[in-house]
Tab-separated table of C-alpha atoms and ligand atoms in Angstrom:
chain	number	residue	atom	x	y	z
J	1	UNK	CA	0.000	0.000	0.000
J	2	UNK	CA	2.701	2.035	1.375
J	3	UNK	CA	4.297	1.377	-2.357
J	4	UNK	CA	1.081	2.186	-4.515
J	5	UNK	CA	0.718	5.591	-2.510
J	6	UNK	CA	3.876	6.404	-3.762
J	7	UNK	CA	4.023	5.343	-7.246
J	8	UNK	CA	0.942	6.993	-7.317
J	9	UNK	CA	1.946	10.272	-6.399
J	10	UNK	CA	4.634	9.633	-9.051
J	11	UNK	CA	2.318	8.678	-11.708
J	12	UNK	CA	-1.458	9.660	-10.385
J	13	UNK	CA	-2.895	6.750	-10.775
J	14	UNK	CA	-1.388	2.942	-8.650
J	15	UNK	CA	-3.267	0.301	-6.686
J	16	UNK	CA	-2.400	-2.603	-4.849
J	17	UNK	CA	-4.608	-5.841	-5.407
J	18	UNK	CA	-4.083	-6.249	-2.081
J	19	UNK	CA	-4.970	-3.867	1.438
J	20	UNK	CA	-7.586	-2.276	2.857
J	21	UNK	CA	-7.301	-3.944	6.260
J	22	UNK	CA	-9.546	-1.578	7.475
J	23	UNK	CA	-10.325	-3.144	10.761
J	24	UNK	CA	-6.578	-3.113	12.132
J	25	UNK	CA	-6.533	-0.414	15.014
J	26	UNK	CA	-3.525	0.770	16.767
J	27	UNK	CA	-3.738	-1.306	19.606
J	28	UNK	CA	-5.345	-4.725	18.218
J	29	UNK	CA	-6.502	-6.616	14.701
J	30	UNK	CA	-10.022	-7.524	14.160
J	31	UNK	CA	-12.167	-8.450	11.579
J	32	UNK	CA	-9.861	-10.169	9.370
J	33	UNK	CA	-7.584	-7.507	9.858
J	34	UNK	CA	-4.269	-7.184	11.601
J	35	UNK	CA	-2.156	-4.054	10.390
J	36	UNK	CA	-3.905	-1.138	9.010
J	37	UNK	CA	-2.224	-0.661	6.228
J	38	UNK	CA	-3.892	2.497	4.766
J	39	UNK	CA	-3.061	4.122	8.236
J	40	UNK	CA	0.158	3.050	8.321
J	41	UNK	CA	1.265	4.332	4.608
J	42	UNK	CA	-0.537	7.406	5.374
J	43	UNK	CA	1.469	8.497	8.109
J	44	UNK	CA	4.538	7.816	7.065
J	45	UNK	CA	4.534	9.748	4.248
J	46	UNK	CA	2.704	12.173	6.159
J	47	UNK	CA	5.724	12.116	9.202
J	48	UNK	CA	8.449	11.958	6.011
J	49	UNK	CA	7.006	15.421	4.647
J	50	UNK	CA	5.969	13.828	1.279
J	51	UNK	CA	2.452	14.591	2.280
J	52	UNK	CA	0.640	17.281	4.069
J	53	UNK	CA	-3.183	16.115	3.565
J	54	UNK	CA	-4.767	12.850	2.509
J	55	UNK	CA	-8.551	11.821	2.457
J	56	UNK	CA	-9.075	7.873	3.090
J	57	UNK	CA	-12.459	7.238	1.223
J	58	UNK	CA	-13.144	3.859	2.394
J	59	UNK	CA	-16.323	2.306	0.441
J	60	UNK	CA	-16.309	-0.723	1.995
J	61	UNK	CA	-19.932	-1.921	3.104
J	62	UNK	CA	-18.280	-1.974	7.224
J	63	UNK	CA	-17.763	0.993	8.598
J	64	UNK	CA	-13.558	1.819	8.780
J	65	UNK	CA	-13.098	1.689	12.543
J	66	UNK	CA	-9.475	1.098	12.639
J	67	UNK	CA	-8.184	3.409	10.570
J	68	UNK	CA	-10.637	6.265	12.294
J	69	UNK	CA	-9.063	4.970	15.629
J	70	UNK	CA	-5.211	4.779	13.872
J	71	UNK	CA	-5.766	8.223	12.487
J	72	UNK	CA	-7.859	9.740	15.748
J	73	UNK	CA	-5.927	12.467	16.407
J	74	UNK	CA	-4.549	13.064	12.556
J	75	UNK	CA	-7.116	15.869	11.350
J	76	UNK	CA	-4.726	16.326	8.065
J	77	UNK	CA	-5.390	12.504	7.680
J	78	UNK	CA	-9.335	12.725	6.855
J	79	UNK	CA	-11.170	9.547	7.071
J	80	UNK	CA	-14.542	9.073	5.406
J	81	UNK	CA	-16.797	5.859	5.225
J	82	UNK	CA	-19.484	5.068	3.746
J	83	UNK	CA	-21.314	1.545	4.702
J	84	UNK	CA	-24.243	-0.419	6.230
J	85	UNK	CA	-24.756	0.755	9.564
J	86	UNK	CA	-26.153	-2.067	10.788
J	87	UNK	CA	-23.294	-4.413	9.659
J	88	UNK	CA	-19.641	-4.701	11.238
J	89	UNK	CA	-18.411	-3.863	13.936
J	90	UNK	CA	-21.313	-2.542	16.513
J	91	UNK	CA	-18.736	-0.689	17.837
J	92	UNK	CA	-17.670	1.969	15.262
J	93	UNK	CA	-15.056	4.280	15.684
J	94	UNK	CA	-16.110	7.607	14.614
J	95	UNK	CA	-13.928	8.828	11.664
J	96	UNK	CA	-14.005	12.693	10.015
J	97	UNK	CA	-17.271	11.505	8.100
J	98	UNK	CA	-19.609	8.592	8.773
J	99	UNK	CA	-22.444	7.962	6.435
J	100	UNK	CA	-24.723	5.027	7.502
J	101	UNK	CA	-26.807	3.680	4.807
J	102	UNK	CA	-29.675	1.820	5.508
J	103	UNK	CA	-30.115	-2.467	4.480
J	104	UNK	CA	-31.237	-3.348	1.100
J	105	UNK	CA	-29.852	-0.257	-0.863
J	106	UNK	CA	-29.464	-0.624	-4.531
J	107	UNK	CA	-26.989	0.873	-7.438
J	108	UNK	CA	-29.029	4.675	-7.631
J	109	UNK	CA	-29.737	5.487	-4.060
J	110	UNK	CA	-26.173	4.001	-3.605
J	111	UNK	CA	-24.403	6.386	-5.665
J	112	UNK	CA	-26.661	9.615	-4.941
J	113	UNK	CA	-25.706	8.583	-1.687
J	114	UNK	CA	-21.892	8.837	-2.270
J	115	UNK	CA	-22.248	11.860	-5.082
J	116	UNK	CA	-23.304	14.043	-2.401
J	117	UNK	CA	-19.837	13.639	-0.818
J	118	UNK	CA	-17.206	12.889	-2.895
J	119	UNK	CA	-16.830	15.957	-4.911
J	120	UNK	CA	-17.104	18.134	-1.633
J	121	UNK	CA	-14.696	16.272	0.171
J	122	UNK	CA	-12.161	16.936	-2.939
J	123	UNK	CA	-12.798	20.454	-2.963
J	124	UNK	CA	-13.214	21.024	0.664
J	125	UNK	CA	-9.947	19.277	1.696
J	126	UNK	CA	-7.558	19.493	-1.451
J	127	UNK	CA	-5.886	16.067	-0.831
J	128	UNK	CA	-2.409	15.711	-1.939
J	129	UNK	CA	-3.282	11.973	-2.194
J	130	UNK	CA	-6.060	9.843	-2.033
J	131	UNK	CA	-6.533	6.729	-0.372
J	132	UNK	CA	-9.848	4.030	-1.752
J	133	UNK	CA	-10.693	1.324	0.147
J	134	UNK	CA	-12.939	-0.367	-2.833
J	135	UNK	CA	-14.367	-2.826	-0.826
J	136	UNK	CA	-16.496	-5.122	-3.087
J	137	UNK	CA	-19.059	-6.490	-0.728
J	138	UNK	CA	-21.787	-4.110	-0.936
J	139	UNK	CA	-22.858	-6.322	-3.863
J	140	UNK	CA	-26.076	-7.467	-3.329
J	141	UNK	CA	-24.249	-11.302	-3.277
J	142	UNK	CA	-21.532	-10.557	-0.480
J	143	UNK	CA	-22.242	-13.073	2.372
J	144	UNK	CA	-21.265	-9.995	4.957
J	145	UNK	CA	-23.237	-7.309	3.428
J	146	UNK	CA	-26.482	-5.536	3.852
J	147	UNK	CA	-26.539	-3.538	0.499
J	148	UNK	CA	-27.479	-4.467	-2.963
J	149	UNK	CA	-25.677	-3.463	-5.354
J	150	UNK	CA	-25.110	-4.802	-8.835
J	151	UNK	CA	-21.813	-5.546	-11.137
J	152	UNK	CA	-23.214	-2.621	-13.279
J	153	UNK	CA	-23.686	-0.613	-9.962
J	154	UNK	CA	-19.958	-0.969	-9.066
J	155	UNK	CA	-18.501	-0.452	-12.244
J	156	UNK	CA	-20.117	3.075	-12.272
J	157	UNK	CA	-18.602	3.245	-8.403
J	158	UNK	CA	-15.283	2.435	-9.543
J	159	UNK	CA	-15.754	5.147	-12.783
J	160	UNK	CA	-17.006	7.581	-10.909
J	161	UNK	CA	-14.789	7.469	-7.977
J	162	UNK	CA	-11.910	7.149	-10.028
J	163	UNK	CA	-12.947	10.024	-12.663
J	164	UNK	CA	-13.951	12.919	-10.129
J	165	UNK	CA	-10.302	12.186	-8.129
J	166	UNK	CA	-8.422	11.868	-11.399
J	167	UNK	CA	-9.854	15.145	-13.431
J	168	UNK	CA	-9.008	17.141	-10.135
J	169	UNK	CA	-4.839	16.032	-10.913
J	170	UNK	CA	-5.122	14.365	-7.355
J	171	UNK	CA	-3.023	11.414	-7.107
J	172	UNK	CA	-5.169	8.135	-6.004
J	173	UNK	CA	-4.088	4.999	-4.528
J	174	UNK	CA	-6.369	1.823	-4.661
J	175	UNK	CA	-6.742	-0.966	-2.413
J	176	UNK	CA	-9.107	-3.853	-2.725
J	177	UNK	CA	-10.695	-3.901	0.626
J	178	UNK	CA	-13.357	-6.501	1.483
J	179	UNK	CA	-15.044	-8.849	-0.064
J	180	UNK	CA	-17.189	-12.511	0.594
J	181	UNK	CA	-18.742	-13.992	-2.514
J	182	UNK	CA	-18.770	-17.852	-2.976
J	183	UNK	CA	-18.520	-17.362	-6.452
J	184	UNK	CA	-14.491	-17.057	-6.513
J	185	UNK	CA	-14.728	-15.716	-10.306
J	186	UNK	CA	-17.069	-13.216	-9.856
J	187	UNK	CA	-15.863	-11.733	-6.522
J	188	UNK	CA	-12.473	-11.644	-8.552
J	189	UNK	CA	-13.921	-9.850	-11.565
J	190	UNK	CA	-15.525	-7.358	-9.294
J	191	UNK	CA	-12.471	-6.858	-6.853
J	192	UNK	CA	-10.605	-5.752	-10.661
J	193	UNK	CA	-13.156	-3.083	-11.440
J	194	UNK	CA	-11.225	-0.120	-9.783
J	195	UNK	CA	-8.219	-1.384	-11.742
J	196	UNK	CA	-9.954	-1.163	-15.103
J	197	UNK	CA	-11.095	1.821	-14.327
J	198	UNK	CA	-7.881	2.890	-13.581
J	199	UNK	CA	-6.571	1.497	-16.858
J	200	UNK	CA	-9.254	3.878	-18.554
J	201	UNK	CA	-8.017	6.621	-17.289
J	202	UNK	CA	-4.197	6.089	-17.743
P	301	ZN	ZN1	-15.920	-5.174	4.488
């Protein structure tokens, strides 16, 4: 991770099909997670002056406790999540910006949902990098989710999120995040979305 944020910032665009260990907080692992490393890569470009500000936007359908507890008292280090707020864990760490979404949401609510905040998050905070957590199991398959969404409804995810970092010249780093399908092929197809759209835009 620590890798794609910088060849990233060298080239805009660099994921790692990998990461996203979201749940990792400073003290402990949990939920599949043991080292956070979006927190981790974060800071230490932060503490090595390479960065001033980065924006985690962690899409995920669980809530990123452990990197809002890692980067608690980092308010240059802004953490945003978007996820089911009934699902994992019960007890959320409260980041910069939580958005809850109720069960059962599909593709357009989804991504009026996440339109409303994307572009002024950008704007607001002027990254100089960008971390995604492009969790996959908000499909409406994912054993451990509570949305519904669709291929088609993450492909447009992955475009949009991809498109309104990339026109502003911020550099973006991707990580796979989360994902629980029992259809290996599928979940694999999905997890390369964000890559592809990566691909478009290089
Ligand atoms: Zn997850």
């Amino acid at each position: 991770t620590l890798l794609a944020a910088r060849l990233a910032l060298e080239h805009g665009l660099a994921g790692s099909t990998a990461g996203g260990s979201h749940h990792g907080r400073r003290a402990a692992g949990g939920g599949f997670c043991v080292f956070n490393d979006v927190a981790v890569a974060a800071l230490a470009l932060k503490r090595e002056g390479t960065i001033r500000r980065a924006l985690v936007l962690d899409l995920d359908v669980h809530q990123g406790d452990g990197t809002a507890d890692c980067l608690t008292h980092e308010p240059d280090l802004f953490t945003f999540s978007m996820h089911a707020e009934k699902n994992y864990p019960t007890d959320k760490v409260p980041g910069d910006l939580d958005v809850g979404l109720p069960d059962g949401l599909g593709d357009d609510d989804y991504l009026a949902a996440l339109a409303l905040h994307v572009p002024r998050l950008l704007d607001g905070i002027r990254p100089d990098l960008v971390f995604y957590n492009a969790g996959v199991d908000p499909h409406r398959d994912d054993r451990l989710g509570r949305l519904a969404l669709t291929d088609e409804g993450l492909r447009r995810r992955e475009a949009y999120v991809v498109g309104e970092v990339h026109r502003r010249d911020i550099p973006l780093a991707a990580v796979i995040g989360g994902g629980y399908a029992t259809d290996v092929a599928a979940l694999a197809a999905r997890h390369a979305l964000v890559f592809e759209a990566m691909a478009e835009r290089a």
